[in-house]
Short mmCIF file of C-alpha atoms and ligand atoms in Angstrom, two decimals:
data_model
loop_
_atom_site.label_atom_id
_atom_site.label_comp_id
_atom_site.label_asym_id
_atom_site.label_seq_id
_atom_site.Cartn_x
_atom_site.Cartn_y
_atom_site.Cartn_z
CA UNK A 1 5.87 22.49 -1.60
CA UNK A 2 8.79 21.63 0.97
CA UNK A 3 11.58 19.47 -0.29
CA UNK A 4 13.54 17.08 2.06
CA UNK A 5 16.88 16.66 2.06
CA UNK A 6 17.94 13.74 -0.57
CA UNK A 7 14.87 14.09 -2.64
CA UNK A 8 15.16 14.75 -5.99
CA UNK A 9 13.41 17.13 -8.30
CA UNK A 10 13.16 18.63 -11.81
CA UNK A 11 14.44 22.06 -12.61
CA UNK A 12 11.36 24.31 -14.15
CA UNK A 13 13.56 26.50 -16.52
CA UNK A 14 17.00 27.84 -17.11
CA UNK A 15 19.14 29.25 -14.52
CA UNK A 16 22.30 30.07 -16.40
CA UNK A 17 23.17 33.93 -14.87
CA UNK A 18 23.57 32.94 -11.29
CA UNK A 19 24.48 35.18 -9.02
CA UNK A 20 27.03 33.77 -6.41
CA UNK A 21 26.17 31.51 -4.47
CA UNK A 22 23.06 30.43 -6.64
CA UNK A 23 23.08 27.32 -8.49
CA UNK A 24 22.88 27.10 -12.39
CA UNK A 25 21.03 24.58 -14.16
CA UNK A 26 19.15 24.15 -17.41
CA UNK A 27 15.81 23.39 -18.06
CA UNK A 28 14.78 19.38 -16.87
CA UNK A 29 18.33 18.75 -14.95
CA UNK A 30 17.81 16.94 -11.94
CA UNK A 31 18.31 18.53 -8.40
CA UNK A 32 19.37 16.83 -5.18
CA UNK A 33 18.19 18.87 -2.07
CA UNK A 34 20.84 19.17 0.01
CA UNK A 35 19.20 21.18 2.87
CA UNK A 36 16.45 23.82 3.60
CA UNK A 37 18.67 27.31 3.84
CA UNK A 38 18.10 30.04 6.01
CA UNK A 39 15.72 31.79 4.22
CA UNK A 40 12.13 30.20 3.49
CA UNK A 41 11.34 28.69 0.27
CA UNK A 42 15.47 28.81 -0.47
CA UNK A 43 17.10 25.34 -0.70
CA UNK A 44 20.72 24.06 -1.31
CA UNK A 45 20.95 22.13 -4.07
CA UNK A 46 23.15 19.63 -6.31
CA UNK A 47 23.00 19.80 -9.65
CA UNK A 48 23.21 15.73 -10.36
CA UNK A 49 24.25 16.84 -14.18
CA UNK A 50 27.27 19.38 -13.19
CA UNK A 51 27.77 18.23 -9.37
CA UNK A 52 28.18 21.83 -8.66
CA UNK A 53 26.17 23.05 -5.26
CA UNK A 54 24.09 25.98 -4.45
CA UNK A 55 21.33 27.70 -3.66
CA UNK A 56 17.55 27.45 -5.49
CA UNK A 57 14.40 28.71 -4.72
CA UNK A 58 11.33 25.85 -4.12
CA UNK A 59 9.67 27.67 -7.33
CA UNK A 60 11.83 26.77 -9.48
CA UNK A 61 11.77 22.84 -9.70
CA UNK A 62 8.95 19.96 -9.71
CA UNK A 63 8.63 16.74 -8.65
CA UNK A 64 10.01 13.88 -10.59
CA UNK A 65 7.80 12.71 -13.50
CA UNK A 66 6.73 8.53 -13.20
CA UNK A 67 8.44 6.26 -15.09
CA UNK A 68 6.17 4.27 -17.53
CA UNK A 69 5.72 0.71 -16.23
CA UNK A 70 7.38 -0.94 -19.89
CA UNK A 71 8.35 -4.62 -20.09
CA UNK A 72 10.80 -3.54 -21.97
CA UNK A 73 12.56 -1.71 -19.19
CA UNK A 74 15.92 -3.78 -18.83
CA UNK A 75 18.69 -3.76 -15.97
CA UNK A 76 20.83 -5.67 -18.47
CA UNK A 77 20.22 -4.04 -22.27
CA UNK A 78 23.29 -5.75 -23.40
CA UNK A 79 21.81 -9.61 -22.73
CA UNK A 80 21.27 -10.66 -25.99
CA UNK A 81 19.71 -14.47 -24.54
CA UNK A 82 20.33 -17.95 -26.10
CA UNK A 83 22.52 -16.32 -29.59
CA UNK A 84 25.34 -17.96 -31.21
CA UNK A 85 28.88 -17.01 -30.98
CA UNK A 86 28.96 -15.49 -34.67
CA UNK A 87 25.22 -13.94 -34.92
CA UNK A 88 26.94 -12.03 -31.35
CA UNK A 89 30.22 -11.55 -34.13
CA UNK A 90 27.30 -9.79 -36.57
CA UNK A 91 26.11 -7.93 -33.68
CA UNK A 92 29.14 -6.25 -32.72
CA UNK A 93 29.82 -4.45 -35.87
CA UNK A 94 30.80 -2.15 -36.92
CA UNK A 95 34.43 -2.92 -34.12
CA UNK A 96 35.21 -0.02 -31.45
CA UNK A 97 37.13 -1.23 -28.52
CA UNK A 98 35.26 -2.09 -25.90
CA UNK A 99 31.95 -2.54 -27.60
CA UNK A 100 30.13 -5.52 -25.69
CA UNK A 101 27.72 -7.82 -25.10
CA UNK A 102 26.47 -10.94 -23.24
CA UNK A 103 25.12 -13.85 -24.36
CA UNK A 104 23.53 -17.36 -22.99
CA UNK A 105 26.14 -19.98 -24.01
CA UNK A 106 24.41 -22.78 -26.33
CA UNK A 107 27.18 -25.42 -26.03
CA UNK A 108 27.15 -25.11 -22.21
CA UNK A 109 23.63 -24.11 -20.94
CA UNK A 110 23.20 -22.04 -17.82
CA UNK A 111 26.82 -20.61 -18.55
CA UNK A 112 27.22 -17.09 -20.28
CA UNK A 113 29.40 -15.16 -22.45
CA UNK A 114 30.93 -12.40 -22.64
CA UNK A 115 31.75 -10.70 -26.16
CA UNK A 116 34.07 -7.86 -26.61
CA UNK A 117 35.16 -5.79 -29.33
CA UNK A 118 38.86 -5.35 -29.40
CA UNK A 119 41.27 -4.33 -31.82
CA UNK A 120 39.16 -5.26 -35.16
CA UNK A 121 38.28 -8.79 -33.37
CA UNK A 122 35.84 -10.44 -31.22
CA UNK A 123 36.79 -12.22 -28.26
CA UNK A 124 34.46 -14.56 -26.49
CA UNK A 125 35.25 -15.02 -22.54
CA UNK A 126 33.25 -17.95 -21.24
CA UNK A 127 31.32 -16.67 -17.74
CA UNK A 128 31.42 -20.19 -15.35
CA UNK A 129 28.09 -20.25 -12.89
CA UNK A 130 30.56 -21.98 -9.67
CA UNK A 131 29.11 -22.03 -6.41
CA UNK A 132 26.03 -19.74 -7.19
CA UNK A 133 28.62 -17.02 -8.52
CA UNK A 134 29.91 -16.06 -11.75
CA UNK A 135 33.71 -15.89 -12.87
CA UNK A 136 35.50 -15.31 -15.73
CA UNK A 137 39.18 -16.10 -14.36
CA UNK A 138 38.73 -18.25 -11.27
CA UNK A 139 40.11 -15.55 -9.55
CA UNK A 140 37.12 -12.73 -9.51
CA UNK A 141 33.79 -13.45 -8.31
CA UNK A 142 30.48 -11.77 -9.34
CA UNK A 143 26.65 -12.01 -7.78
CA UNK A 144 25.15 -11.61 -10.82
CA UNK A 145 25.83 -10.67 -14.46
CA UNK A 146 25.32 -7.08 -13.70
CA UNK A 147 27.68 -6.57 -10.88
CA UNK A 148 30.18 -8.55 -13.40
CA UNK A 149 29.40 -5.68 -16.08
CA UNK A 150 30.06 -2.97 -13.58
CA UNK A 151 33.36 -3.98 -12.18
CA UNK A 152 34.63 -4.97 -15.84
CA UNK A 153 33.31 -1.25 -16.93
CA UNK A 154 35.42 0.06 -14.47
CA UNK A 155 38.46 -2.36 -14.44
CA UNK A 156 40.29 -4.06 -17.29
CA UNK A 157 41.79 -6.81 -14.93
CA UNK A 158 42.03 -10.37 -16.75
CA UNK A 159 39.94 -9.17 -20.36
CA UNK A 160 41.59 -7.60 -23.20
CA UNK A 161 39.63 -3.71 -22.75
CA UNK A 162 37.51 -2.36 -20.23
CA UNK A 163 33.77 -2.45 -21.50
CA UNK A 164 33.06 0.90 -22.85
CA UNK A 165 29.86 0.88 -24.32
CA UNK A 166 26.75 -1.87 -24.14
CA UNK A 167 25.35 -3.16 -27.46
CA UNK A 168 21.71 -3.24 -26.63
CA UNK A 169 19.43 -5.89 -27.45
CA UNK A 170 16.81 -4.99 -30.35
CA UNK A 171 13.62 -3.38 -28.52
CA UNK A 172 15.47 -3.58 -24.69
CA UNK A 173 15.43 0.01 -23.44
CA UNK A 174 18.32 1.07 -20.79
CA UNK A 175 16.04 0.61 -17.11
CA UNK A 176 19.64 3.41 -15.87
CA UNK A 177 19.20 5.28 -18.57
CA UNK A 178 15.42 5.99 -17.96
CA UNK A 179 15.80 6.06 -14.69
CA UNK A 180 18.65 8.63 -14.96
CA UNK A 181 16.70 10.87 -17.17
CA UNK A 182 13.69 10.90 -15.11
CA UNK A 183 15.53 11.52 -11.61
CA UNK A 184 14.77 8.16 -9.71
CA UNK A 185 18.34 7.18 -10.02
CA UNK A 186 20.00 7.61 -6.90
CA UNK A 187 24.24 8.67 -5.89
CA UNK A 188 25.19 5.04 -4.36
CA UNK A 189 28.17 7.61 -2.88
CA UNK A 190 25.64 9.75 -1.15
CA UNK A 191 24.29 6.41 0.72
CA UNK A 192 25.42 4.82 3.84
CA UNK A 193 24.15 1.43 4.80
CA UNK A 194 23.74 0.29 8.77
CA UNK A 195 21.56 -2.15 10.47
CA UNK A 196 20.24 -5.25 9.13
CA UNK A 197 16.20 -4.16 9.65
CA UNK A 198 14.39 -7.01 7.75
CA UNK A 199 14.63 -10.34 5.32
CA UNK A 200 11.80 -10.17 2.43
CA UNK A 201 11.55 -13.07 0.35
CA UNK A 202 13.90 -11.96 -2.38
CA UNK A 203 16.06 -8.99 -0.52
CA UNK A 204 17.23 -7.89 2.34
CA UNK A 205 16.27 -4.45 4.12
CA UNK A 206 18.48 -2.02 5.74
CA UNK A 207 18.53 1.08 7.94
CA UNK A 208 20.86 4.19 5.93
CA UNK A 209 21.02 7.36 5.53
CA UNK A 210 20.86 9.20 2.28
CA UNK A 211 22.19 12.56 2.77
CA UNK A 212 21.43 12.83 6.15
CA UNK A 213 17.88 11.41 5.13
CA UNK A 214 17.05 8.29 7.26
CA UNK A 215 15.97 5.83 4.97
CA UNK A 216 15.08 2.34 4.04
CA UNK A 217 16.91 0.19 1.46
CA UNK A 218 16.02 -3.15 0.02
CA UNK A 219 18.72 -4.82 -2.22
CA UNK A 220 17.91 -7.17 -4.31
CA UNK A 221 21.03 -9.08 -5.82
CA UNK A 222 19.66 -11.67 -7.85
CA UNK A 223 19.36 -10.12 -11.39
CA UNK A 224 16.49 -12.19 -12.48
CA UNK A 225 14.74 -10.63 -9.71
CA UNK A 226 15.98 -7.71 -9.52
CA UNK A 227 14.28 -7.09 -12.90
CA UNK A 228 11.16 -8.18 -12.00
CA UNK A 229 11.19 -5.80 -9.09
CA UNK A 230 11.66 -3.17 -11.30
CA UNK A 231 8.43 -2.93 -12.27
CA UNK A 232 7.26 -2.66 -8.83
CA UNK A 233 9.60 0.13 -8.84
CA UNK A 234 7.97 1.84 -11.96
CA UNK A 235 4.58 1.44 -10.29
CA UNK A 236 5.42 2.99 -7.02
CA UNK A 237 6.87 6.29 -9.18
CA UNK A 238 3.38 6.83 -9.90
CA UNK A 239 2.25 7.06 -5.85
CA UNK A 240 2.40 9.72 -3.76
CA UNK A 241 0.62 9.44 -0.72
CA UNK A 242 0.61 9.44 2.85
CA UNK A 243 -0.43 6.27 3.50
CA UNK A 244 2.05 4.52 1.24
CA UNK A 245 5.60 3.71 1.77
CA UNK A 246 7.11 6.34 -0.50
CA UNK A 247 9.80 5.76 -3.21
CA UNK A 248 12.57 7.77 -2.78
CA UNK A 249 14.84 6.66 -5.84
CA UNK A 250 17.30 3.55 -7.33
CA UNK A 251 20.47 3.03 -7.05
CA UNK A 252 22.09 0.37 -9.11
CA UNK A 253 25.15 -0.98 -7.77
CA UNK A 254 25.58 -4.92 -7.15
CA UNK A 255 22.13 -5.12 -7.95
CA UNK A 256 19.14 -2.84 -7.42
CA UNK A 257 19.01 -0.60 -4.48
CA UNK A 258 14.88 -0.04 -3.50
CA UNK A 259 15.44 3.01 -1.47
CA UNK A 260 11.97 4.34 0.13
CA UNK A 261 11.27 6.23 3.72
CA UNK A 262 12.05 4.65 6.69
CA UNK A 263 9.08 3.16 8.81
CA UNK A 264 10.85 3.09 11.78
CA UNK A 265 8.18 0.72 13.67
CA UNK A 266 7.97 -1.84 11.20
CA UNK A 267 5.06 -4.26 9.89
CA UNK A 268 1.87 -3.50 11.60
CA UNK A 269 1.36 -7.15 12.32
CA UNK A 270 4.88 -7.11 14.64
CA UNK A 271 3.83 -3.76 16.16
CA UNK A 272 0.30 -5.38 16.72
CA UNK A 273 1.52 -8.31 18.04
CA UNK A 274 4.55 -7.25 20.56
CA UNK A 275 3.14 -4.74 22.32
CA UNK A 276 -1.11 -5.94 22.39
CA UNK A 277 -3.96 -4.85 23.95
CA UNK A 278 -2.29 -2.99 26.96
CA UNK A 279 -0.41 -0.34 24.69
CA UNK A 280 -2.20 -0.18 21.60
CA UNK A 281 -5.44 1.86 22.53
CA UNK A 282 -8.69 1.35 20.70
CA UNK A 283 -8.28 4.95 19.03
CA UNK A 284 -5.12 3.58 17.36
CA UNK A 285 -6.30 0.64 15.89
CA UNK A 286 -8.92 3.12 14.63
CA UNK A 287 -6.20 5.25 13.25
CA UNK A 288 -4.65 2.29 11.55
CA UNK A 289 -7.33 1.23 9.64
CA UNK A 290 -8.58 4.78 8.59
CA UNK A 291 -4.70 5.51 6.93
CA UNK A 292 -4.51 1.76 5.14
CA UNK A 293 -8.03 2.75 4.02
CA UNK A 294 -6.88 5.93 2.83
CA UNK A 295 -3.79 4.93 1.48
CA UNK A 296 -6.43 1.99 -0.67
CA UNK A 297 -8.88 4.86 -1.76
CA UNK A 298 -5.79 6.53 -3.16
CA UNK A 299 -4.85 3.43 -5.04
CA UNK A 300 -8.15 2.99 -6.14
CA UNK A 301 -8.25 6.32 -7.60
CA UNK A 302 -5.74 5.41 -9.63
CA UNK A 303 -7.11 2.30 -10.74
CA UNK A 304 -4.58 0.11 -9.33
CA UNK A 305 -5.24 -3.00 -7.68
CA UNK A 306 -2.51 -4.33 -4.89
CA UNK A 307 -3.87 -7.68 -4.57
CA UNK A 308 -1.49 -8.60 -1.58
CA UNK A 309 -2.75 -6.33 0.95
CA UNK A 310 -2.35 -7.97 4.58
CA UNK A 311 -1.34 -6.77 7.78
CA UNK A 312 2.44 -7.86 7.18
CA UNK A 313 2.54 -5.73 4.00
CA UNK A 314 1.48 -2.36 6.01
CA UNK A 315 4.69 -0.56 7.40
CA UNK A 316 3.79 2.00 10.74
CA UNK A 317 6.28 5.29 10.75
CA UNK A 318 8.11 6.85 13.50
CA UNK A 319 4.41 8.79 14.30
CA UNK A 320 2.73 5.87 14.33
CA UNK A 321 0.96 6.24 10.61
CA UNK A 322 0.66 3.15 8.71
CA UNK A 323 1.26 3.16 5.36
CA UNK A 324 0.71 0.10 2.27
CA UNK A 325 3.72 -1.12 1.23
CA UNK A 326 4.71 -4.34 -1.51
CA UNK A 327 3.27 -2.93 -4.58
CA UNK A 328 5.13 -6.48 -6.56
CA UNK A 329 1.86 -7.86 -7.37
CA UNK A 330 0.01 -4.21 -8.25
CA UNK A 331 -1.88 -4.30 -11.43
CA UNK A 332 -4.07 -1.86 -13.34
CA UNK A 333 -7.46 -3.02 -12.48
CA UNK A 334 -8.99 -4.04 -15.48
CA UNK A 335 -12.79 -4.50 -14.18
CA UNK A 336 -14.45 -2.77 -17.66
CA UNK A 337 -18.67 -2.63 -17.54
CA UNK A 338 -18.78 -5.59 -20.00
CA UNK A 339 -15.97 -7.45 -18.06
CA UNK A 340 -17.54 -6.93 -14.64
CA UNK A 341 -18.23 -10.34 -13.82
CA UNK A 342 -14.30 -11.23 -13.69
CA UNK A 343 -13.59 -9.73 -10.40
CA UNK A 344 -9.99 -11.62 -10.00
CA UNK A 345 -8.10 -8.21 -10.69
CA UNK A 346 -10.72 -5.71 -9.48
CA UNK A 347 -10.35 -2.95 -6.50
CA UNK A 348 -13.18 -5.08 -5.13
CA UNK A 349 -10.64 -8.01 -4.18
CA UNK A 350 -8.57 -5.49 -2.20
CA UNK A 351 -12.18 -4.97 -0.77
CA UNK A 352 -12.32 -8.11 0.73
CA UNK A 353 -8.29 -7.78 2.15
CA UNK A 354 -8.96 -4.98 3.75
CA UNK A 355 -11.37 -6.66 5.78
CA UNK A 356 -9.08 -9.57 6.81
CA UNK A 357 -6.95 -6.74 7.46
CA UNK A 358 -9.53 -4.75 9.64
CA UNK A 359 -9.83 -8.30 11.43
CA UNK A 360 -6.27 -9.16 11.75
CA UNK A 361 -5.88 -5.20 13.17
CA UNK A 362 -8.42 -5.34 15.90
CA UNK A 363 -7.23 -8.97 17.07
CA UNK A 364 -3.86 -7.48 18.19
CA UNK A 365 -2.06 -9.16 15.06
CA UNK A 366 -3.92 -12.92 14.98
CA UNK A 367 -3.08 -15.28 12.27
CA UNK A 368 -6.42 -14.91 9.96
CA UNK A 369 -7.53 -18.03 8.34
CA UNK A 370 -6.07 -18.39 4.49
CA UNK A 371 -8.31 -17.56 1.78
CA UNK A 372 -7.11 -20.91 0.03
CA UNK A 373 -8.07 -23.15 3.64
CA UNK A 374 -11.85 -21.69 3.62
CA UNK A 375 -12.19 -21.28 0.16
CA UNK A 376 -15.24 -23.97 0.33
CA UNK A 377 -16.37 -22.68 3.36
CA UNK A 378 -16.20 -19.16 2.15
CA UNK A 379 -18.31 -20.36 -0.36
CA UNK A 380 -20.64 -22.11 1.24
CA UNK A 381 -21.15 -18.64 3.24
CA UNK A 382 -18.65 -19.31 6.11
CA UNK A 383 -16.88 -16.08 7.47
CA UNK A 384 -14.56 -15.67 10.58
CA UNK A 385 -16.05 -14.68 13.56
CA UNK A 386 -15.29 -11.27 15.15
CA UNK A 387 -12.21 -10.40 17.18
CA UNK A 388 -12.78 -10.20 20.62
CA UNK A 389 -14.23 -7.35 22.23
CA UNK A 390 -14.53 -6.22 18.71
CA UNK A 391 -17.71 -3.38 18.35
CA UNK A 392 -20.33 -4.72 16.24
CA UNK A 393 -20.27 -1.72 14.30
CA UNK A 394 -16.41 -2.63 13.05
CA UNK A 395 -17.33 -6.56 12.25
CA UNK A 396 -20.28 -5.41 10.45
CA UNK A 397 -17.78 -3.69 8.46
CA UNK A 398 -15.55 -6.66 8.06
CA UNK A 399 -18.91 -8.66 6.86
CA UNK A 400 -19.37 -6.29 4.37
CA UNK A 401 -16.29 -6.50 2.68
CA UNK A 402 -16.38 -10.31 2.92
CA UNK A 403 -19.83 -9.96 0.65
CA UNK A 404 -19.99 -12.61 -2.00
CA UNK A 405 -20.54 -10.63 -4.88
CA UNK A 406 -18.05 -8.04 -5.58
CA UNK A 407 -20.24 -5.26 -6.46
CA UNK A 408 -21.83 -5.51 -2.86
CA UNK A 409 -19.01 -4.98 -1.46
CA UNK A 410 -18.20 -0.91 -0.20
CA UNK A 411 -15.68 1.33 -2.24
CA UNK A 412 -12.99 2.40 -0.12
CA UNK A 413 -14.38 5.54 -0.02
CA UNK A 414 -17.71 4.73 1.32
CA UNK A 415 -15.18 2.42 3.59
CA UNK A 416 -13.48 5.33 4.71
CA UNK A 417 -16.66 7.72 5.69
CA UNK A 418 -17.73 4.46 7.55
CA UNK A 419 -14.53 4.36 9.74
CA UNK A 420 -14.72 8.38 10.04
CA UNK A 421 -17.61 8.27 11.29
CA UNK A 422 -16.80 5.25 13.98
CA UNK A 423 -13.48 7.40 14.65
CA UNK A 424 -15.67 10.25 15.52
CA UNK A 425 -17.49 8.87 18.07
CA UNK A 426 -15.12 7.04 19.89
P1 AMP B 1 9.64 -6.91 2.41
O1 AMP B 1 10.72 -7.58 1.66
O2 AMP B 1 9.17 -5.64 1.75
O3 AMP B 1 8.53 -7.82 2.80
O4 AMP B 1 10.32 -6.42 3.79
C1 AMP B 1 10.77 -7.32 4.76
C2 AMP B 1 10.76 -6.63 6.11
O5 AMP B 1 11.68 -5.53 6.09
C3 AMP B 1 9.42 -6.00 6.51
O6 AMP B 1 8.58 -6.90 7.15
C4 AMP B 1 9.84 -4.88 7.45
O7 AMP B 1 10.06 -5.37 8.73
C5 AMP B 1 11.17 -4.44 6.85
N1 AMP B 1 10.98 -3.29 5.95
C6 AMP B 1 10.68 -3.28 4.63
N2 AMP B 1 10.56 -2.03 4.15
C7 AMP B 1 10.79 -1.20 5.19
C8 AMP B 1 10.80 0.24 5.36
N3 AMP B 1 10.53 1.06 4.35
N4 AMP B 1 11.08 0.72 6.59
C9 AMP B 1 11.32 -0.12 7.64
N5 AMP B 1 11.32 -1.46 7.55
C10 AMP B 1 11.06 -2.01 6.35
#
């Protein structure tokens, strides 16, 4: 195993008499790799737990373990909801200074409150939504409740205490916490952000660099969102594969922080469609289809379904290798023998994708027709016609996974042998 610098791993065992120069750690710490030393299989290393730096050797750690995708997973343990001022009173027994929690205001709804333990008493600060932004004092401004918890952790400013320590809501587990313990958490100190490199629907991407790692980060500010993305983040702990974006790690800081690699080329539907039939050569588009099929056969294996798979979702890398990316909507696929006929949430869906994708890949990055504008048509048998100059062979494919019943319709793997085959040839 070779580690790149940034990623995180698990220490194996103990290290505790290290010789100088070697790093000591304990049994499940988490490791950042700093660099590859001079000899093989050596690395630098932090230890995240001690911060101390030195060397390991590529034996003696394993990859991160995957977080368990739980609903109860919370970016903000300490939001109680729509509770009254003295149930939140009740709640924040027995006092300590600084013990805290939020709550949703019931005399003003949409505004929040924040409780605090000090000295023996309770005091309630009213949180005013102004201008989509949250203030306490008219005088500092927060994105979301989150950000507001961070800087008040940190900084006592207008409130009586700084917030020391989160009362949890019953059953909410800490998303930091788990994150921490596993290893996905990343240093937001170790990060430095640069170019402005895309605008998803809820975040916006950048270019940085994580210890001297190019990578991408998505940052989702919007804590309502940022929660629900952190499911997708739970799901993509699970995947390691070449043809899908990889996760490198969170960092929670203003909101979440997706990092993952950095596809330097972008979607494949922009690198399709800016540089066309002149520079993209027939062997490519080949090559693009046979790693998005791979990438599938992996997810398949794994019984996840991505049901969003489309050109636009596929991210190319600096060698040109496309990998699946937007795992938001991934589900297990839940296709049983006796529950075959509900093929909604089934691998065979992202069966029938892939060939809109196979279409939209050999027209040079055309606009496919919606499933929802055809759906009669579709069902009356209508299917789009090949791209030009498309080989038989390849639309044949397409028709195939655009077969009516599900269970007609190729595996990715029989997919896969297909396009090996036609890859082969060329
Ligand atoms: P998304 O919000 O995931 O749809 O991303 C919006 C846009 O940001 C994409 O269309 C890409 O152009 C860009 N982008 C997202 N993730 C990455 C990445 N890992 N590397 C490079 N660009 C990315």
């Amino acid at each position: 195993m070779s580690w790149a610098a940034g990623t995180q791993c698990v220490a194996k065992g103990d290290s505790r008499r290290a010789k100088a120069g070697e790093l000591a750690y304990r049994k499940g710490d988490i490791l950042t790799i700093v660099n590859s030393a001079l000899r093989k299989g050596c690395y630098t290393a932090i230890n995240n737990s001690t911060g101390e730096e030195g060397l390991i050797s590529s034996t003696s750690v394993r990859e991160r373990e995957a977080l368990r995708v739980d609903p109860s997973l919370s970016l903000m343990p300490w939001f109680h909801g729509k509770i009254s001022g003295p149930e939140a009173v009740c709640l924040l027994q027995p006092a300590e200074d600084g013990l805290f929690l939020v709550r949703e205001s019931i005399r003003h709804p949409g505004d929040y409150v924040l409780c605090v333990s000090v000295s023996g008493e309770v005091i309630h600060y009213r949180v005013i939504y102004q201008d989509n932004k949250l203030t306490i004092d008219n005088n500092q401004y927060f994105y979301n409740l989150i950000d507001m918890i961070e800087f008040y952790s940190k900084n006592k400013s207008s409130i009586a205490t700084t917030l020391t320590k989160p009362k949890q809501k019953q059953g909410a587990k800490s998303a930091e916490l788990e994150l921490s313990k596993a290893g996905w958490l990343m240093d937001t100190e170790k990060l430095t952000l640069g170019e402005n490199i895309g605008e998803g629907e809820f975040g916006t991407v950048y270019e940085g660099r994580y210890m001297g790692q190019r990578v991408a980060v998505k940052i989702i500010k919007c804590d309502v969102t940022a929660q629900a993305f952190l499911q997708e983040t739970a799901v993509m702990t699970k995947l390691q594969h070449k043809n899908l974006v990889r996760l490198l790690g969170v960092i929670l800081n203003k909101g979440l922080h997706i990092v993952t690699e950095l596809m330097t080329k972008g979607s494949l539907v922009n690198f399709l469609r800016t540089r066309g039939r002149s520079v993209v050569s027939f062997t490519q588009l080949l090559r693009f289809a046979l790693d998005v099929c791979e990438g599938m056969e992996y997810l398949e294996s794994k019984k996840l379904v991505h049901r969003d798979l489309a050109a636009r979702n596929v991210l190319v890398s600096d060698e040109c290798v496309a990998k699946v990316s937007d795992f938001g909507l991934t589900k297990v696929d839940w296709k049983e023998p006796d529950k075959a006929k509900l093929p909604k949430c089934s691998t065979k869906s992202d069966v029938w994708s892939y060939g809109v994708l196979l279409w939209e890949i050999f027209s040079y990055g055309r606009q496919p027709y919606s499933k929802m504008e055809v759906k009669e048509k579709v069902e009356a048998g209508y299917r789009m016609e090949a791209p030009e100059d498309c080989p038989p062979r390849l639309y044949l494919l397409m028709r195939l996974c655009w077969e009516r019943e599900p269970r007609r319709r190729p595996g990715f793997s029989k997919l896969r042998e297909k396009l090996q085959s036609g890859l082969l040839s060329v």
